[in-house]
GROMACS .gro file of C-alpha atoms in nm:
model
  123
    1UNK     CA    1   0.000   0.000   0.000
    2UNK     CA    2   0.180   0.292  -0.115
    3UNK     CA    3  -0.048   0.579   0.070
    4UNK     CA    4  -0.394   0.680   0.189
    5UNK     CA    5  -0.631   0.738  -0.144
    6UNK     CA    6  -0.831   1.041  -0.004
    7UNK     CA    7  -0.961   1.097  -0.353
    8UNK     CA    8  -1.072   0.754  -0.413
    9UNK     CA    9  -1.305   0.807  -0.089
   10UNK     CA   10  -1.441   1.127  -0.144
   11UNK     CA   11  -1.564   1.030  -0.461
   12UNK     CA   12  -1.735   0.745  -0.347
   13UNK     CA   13  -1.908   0.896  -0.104
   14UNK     CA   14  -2.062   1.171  -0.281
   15UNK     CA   15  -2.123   0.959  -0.570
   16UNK     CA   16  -2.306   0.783  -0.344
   17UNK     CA   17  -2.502   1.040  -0.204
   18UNK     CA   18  -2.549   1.228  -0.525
   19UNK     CA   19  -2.740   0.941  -0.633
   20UNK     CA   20  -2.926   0.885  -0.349
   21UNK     CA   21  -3.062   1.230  -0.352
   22UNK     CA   22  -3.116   1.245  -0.706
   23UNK     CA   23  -3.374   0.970  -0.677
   24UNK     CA   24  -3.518   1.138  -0.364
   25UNK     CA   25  -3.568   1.487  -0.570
   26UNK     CA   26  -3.732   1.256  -0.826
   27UNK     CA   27  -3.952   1.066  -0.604
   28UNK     CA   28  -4.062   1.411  -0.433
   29UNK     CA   29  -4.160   1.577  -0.733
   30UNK     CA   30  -4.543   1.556  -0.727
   31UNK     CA   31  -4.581   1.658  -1.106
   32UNK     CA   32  -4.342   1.326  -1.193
   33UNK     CA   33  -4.560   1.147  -1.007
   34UNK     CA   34  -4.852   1.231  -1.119
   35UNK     CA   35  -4.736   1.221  -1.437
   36UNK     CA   36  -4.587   0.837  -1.387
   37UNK     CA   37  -4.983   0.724  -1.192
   38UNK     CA   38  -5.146   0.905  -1.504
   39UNK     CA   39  -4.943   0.677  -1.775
   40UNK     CA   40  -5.017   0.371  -1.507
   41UNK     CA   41  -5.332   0.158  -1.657
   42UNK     CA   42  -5.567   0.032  -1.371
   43UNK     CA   43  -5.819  -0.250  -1.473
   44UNK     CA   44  -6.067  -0.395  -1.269
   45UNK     CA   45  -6.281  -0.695  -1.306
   46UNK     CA   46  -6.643  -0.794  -1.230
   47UNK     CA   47  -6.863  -1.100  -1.301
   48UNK     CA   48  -7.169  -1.031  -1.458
   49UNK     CA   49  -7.409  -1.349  -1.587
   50UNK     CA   50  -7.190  -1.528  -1.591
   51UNK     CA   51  -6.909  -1.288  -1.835
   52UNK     CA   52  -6.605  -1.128  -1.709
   53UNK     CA   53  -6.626  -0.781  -1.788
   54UNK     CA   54  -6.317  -0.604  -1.716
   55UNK     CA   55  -6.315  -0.227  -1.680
   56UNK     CA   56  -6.001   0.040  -1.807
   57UNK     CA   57  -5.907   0.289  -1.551
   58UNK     CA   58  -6.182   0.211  -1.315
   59UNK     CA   59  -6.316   0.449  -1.006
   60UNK     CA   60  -5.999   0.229  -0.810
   61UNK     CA   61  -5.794   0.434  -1.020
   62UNK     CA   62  -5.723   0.631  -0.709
   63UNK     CA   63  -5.669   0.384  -0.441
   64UNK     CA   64  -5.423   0.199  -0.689
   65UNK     CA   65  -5.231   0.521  -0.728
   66UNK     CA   66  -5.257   0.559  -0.287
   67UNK     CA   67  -5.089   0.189  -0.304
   68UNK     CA   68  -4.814   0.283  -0.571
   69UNK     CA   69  -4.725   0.570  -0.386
   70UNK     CA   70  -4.687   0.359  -0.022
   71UNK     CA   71  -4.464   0.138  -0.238
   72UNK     CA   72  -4.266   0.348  -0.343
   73UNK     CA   73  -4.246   0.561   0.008
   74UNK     CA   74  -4.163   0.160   0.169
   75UNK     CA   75  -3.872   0.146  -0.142
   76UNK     CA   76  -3.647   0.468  -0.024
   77UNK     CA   77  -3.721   0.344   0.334
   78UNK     CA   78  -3.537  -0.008   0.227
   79UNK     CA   79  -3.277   0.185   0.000
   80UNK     CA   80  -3.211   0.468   0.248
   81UNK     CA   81  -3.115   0.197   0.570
   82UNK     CA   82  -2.883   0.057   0.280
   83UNK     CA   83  -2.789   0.376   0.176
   84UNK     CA   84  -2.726   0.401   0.578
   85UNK     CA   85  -2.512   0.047   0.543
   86UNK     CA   86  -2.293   0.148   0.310
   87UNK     CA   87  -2.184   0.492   0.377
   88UNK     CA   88  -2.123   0.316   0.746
   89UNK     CA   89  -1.908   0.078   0.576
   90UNK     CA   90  -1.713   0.328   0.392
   91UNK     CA   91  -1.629   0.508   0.697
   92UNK     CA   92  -1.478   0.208   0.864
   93UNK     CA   93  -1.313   0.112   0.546
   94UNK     CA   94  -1.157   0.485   0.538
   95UNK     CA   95  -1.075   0.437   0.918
   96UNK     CA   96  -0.878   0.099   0.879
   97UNK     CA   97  -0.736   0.210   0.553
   98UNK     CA   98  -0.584   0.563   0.718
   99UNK     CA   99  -0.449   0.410   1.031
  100UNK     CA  100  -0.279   0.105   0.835
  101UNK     CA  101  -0.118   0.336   0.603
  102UNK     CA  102  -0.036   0.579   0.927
  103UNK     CA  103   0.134   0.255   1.072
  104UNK     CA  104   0.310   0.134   0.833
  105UNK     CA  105   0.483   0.452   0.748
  106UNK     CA  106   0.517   0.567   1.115
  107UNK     CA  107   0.708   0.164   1.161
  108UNK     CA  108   0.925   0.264   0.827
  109UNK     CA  109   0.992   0.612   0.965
  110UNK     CA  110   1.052   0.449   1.321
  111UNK     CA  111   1.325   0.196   1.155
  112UNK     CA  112   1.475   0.477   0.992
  113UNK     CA  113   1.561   0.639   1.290
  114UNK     CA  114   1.631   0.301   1.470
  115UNK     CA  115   1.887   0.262   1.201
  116UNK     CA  116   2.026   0.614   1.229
  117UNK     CA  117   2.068   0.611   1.573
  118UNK     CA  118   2.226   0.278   1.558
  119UNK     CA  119   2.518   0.388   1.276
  120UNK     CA  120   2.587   0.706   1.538
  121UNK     CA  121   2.630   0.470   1.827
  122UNK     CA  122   2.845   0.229   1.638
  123UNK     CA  123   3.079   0.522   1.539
   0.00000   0.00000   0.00000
């Protein structure tokens, strides 16, 4: 390992985030939603005399759209604990990664002087 990567880290983590909060601004736009439950087809079916009669865009329109909407609320719930996950993991990753690297060139900088000190004495 030849150094700590700070660049490698900060670009993870707001690539990350930028993502994450890109699909947030999305999901909270009311106009793309209603514009996605508009395109959304909604049949429902009934038995009458025997003949299935199915219905286009039925007066459950609404209720399916109340359902796609909790859906996709209980979706960023999911991604954003994973979102939570991984941005946890990245910090202990950065953590081990820094103090490794600190060690092993404190131990090289420690055997330099070791090795300095010991030429002097043997003088």
């Amino acid at each position: 390992m030849d150094g700590f990567d700070i660049g490698k880290w900060v670009m993870k983590l707001l690539n990350t985030s930028s993502s994450y909060f890109t699909l947030l601004d999305f999901i909270n736009d009311e106009k793309a939603f209603k514009e996605h439950i508009n395109n959304k087809e909604v049949y429902n079916a009934s038995a009458e005399n025997g003949e299935l009669l199915v219905h286009k865009n039925s007066q459950h329109k609404e209720y399916f759209n109340q359902e796609i909407k909790n859906d996709i609320e209980q979706s960023i719930n999911i991604y954003t604990n994973q979102i939570l996950v991984i941005l946890a993991t990245y910090i202990e990753t950065i953590h081990s990664e820094f103090f490794h690297t600190l060690f092993l060139k404190t131990i090289n900088l420690f055997m330099i002087i070791y090795h300095k000190i010991m030429s002097i004495m043997d003088m």
